[in-house]
CSV table of C-alpha atoms in Angstrom, one decimal:
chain,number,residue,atom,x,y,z
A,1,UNK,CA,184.5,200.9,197.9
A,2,UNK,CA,182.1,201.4,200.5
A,3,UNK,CA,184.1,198.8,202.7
A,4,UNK,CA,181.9,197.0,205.3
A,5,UNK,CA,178.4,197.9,206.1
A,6,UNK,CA,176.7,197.1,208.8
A,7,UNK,CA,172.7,197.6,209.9
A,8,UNK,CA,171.0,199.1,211.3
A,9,UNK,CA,173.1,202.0,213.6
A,10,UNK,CA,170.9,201.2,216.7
A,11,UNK,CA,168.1,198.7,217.6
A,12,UNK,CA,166.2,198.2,221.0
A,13,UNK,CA,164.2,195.1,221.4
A,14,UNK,CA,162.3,193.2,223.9
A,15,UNK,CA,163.1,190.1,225.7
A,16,UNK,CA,162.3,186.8,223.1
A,17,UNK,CA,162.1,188.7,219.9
A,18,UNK,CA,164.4,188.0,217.2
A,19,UNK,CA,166.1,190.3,214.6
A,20,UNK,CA,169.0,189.9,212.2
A,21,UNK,CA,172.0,192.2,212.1
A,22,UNK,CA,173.1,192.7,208.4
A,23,UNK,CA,176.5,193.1,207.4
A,24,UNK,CA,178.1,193.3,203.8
A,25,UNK,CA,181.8,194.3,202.1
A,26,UNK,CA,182.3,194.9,198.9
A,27,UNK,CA,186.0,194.3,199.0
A,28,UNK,CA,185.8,190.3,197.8
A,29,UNK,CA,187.6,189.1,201.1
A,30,UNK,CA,186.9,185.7,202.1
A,31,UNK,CA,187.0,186.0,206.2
A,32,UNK,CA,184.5,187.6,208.2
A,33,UNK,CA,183.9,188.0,211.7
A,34,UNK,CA,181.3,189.1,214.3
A,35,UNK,CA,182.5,190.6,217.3
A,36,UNK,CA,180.8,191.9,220.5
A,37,UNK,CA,182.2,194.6,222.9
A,38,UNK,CA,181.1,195.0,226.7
A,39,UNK,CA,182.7,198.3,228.8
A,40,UNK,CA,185.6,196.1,230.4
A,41,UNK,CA,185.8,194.0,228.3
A,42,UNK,CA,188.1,193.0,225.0
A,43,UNK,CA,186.2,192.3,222.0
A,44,UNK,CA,184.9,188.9,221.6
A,45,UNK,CA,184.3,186.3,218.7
A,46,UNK,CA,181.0,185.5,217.9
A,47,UNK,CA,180.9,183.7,215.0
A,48,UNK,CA,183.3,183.6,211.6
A,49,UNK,CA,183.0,182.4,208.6
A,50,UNK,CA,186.1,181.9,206.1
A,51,UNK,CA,184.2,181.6,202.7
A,52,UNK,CA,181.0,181.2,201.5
A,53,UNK,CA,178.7,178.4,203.0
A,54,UNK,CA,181.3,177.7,205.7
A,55,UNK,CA,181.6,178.7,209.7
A,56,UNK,CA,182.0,178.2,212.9
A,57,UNK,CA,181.7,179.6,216.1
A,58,UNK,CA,184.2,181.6,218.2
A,59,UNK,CA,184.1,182.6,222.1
A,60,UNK,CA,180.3,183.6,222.8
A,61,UNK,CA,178.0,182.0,219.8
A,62,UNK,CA,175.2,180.7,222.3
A,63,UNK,CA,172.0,183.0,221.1
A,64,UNK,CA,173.1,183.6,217.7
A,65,UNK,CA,173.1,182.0,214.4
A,66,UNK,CA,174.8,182.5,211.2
A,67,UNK,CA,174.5,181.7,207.9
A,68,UNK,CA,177.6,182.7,204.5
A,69,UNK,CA,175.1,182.1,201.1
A,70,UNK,CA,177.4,184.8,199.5
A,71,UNK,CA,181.0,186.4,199.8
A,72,UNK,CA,179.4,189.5,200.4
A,73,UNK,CA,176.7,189.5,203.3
A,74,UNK,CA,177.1,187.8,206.9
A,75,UNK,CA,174.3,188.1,208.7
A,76,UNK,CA,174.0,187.3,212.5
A,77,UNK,CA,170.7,186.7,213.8
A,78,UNK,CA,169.5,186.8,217.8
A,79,UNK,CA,166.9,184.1,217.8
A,80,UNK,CA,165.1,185.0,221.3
A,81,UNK,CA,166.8,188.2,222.4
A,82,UNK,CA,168.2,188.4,226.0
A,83,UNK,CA,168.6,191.4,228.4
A,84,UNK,CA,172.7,189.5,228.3
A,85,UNK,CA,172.4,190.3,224.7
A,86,UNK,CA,172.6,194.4,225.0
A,87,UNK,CA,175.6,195.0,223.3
A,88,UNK,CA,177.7,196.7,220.8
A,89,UNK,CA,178.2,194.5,218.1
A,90,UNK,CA,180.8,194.9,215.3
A,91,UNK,CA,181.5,193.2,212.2
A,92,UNK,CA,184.9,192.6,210.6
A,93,UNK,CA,186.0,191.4,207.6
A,94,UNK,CA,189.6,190.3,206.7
A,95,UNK,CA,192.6,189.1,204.0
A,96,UNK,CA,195.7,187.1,204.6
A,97,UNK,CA,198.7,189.3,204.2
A,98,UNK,CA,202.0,187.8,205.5
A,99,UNK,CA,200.9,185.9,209.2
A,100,UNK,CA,198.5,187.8,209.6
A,101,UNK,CA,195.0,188.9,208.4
A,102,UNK,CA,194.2,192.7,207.9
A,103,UNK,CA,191.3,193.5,209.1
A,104,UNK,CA,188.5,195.6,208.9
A,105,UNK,CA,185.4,196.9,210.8
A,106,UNK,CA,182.3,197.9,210.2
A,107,UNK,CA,180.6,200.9,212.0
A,108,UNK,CA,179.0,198.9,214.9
A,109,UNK,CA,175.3,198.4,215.9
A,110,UNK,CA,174.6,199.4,219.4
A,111,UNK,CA,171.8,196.5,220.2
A,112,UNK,CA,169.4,197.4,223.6
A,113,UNK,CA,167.4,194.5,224.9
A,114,UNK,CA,164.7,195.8,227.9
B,1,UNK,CA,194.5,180.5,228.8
B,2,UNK,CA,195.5,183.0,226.1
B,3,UNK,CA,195.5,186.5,227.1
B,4,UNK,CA,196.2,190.0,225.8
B,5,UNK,CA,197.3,192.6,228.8
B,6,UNK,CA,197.5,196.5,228.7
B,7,UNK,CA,198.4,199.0,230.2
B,8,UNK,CA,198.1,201.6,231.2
B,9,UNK,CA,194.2,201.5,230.9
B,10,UNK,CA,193.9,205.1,230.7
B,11,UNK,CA,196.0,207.9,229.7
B,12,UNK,CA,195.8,211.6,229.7
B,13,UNK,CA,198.7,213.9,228.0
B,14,UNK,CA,199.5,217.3,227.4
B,15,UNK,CA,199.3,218.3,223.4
B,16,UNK,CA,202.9,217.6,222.1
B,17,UNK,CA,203.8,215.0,224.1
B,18,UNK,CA,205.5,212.0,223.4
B,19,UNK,CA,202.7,208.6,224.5
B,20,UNK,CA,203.6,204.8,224.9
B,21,UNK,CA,200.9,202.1,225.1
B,22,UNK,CA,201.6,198.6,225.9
B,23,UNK,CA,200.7,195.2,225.3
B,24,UNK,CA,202.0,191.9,226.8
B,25,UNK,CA,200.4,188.6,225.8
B,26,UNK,CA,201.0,184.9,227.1
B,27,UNK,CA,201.9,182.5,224.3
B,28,UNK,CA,203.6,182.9,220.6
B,29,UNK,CA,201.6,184.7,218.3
B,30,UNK,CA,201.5,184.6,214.2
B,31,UNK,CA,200.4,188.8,214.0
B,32,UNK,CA,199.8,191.5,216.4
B,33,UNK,CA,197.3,194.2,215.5
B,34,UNK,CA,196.8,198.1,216.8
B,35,UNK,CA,193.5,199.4,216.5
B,36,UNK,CA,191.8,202.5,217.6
B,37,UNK,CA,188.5,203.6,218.4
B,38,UNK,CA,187.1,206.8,218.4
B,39,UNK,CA,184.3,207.8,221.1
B,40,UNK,CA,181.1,206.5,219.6
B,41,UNK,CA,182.7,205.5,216.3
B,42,UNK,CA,184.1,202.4,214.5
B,43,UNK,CA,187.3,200.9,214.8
B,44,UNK,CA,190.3,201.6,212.2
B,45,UNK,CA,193.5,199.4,212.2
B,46,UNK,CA,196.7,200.9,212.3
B,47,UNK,CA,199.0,198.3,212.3
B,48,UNK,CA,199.6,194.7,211.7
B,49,UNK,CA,202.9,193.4,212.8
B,50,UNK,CA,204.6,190.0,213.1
B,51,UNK,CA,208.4,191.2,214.4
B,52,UNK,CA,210.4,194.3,213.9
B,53,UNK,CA,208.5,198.3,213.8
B,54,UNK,CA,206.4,200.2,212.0
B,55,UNK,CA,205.8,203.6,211.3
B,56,UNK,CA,202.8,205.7,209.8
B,57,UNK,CA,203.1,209.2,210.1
B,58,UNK,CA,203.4,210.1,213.7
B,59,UNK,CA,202.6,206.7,215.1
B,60,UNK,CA,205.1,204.1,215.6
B,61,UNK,CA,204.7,200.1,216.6
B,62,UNK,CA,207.3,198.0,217.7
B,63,UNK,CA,207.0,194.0,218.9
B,64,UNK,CA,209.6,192.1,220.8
B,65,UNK,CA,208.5,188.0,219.8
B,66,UNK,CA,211.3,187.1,222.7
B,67,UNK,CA,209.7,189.0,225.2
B,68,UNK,CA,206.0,188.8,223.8
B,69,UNK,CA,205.4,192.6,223.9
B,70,UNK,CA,204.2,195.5,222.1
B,71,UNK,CA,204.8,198.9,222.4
B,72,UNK,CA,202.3,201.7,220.5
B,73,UNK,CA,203.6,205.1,220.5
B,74,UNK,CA,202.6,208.5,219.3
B,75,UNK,CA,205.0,211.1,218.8
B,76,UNK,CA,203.8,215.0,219.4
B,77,UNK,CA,200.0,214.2,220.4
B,78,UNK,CA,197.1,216.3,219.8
B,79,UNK,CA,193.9,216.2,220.9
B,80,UNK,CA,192.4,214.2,217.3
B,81,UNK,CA,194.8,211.1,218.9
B,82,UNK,CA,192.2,211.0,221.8
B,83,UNK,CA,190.4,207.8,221.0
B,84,UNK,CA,191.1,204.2,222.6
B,85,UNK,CA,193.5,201.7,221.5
B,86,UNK,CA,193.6,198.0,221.5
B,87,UNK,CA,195.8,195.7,220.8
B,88,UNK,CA,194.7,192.0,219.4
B,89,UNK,CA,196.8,189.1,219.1
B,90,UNK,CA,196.4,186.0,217.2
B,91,UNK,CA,197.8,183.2,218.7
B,92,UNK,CA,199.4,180.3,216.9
B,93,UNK,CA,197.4,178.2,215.7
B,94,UNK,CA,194.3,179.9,216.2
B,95,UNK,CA,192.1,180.5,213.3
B,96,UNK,CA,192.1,183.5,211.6
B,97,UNK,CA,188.9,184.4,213.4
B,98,UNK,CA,190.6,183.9,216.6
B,99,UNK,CA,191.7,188.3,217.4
B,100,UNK,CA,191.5,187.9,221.4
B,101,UNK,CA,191.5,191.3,222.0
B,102,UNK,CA,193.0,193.8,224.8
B,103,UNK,CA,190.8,195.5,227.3
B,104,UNK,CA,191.9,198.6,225.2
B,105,UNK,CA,193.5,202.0,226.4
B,106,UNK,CA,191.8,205.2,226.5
B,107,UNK,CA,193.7,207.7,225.2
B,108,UNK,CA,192.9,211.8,225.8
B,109,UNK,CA,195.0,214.6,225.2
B,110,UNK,CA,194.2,218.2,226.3
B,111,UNK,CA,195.1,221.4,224.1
């Protein structure tokens, strides 16, 4: 299994274009997650989704969209890219076990907006 | 408001010794999760607990619900354990999206 993917590795944009981040998993789980991480600060909820066609937004969605067509791919797209946007940004996808969900990450993209 | 605290924030050890990371948090929580992240990598979980310990090879996790805490620790550390660690929460009745996530620790032992 080649667990979750996520593109591209890096991207730089300007300020007002858009771009869509692509992430897959090929491990049939039904959540997935987009997080972004700022130095001090904890991770934070983008957007989730907990099956196909279906999500809804977590802690910072404003400037992104989101869109579940298949179990496999969870795209999050910047629609006008913001300097407040430069980020590392980390998908996840997840499986109840017990209370909890185990989760897992994909490799990150590190997003630059000038 | 819900919140995840660790400490400490940053750590350095001599190779061998024995390492405890904690984590408090606010309100009752259905799972706690370790994670670590290596410098410029992606983030692995370690362990997902609801009460009780765990142990995986050299690293140990132990909760306390009653006093909402969580303790990582790393028995004989080398220097492939410097990486940070977080620890998420998810709060009762939050969604299974719903990780709010420590600030993280940063781990580095010397040789």
């Amino acid at each position: 299994n080649a667990g979750v993917t996520q593109t591209p590795k890096f991207q730089v944009l300007k300020t007002g274009q858009s771009m869509t981040l692509q992430c897959a998993q090929d491990m049939n789980h039904e959540y997935m997650s987009w997080y972004r991480q700022d130095p001090g600060m904890g991770l934070r909820l983008i957007h989730y989704s907990v099956g196909a066609g279906i999500t809804d937004q977590g802690e910072v969605p404003n400037g992104y969209n989101v869109s579940r067509s298949t179990t496999e791919d969870f795209p999050l797209r910047l629609l006008s890219a913001a300097p407040s946007q430069t980020s590392v940004y980390f998908c996840a996808s997840s499986y109840q076990r017990g209370r909890g969900y185990e989760q897992y990450f994909g490799p990150g993209t590190r997003l630059t907006v000038t | 408001k819900n919140e995840v605290e660790q400490s400490p924030q940053n750590l350095t050890a001599q190779e061998g010794e024995f390492i405890t990371i904690n984590c408090s948090y606010s309100v009752g929580i259905s799972a706690l999760h370790w994670l670590q992240q290596h410098p410029g990598g992606g983030i692995v979980s370690l362990f997902m607990l609801s009460s009780g310990k765990k142990k995986h090879g050299r690293l140990i996790a132990t909760i306390n619900i009653q006093e909402k805490h969580s303790s990582l620790h790393i028995t004989a550390s080398h220097p492939r354990d410097s990486a940070v660690y977080i620890c998420a929460v998810r709060f009762n009745g939050g969604s299974q999206g719903n990780l709010i996530f420590g600030k993280g620790t940063k781990l580095s032992v010397k040789p």
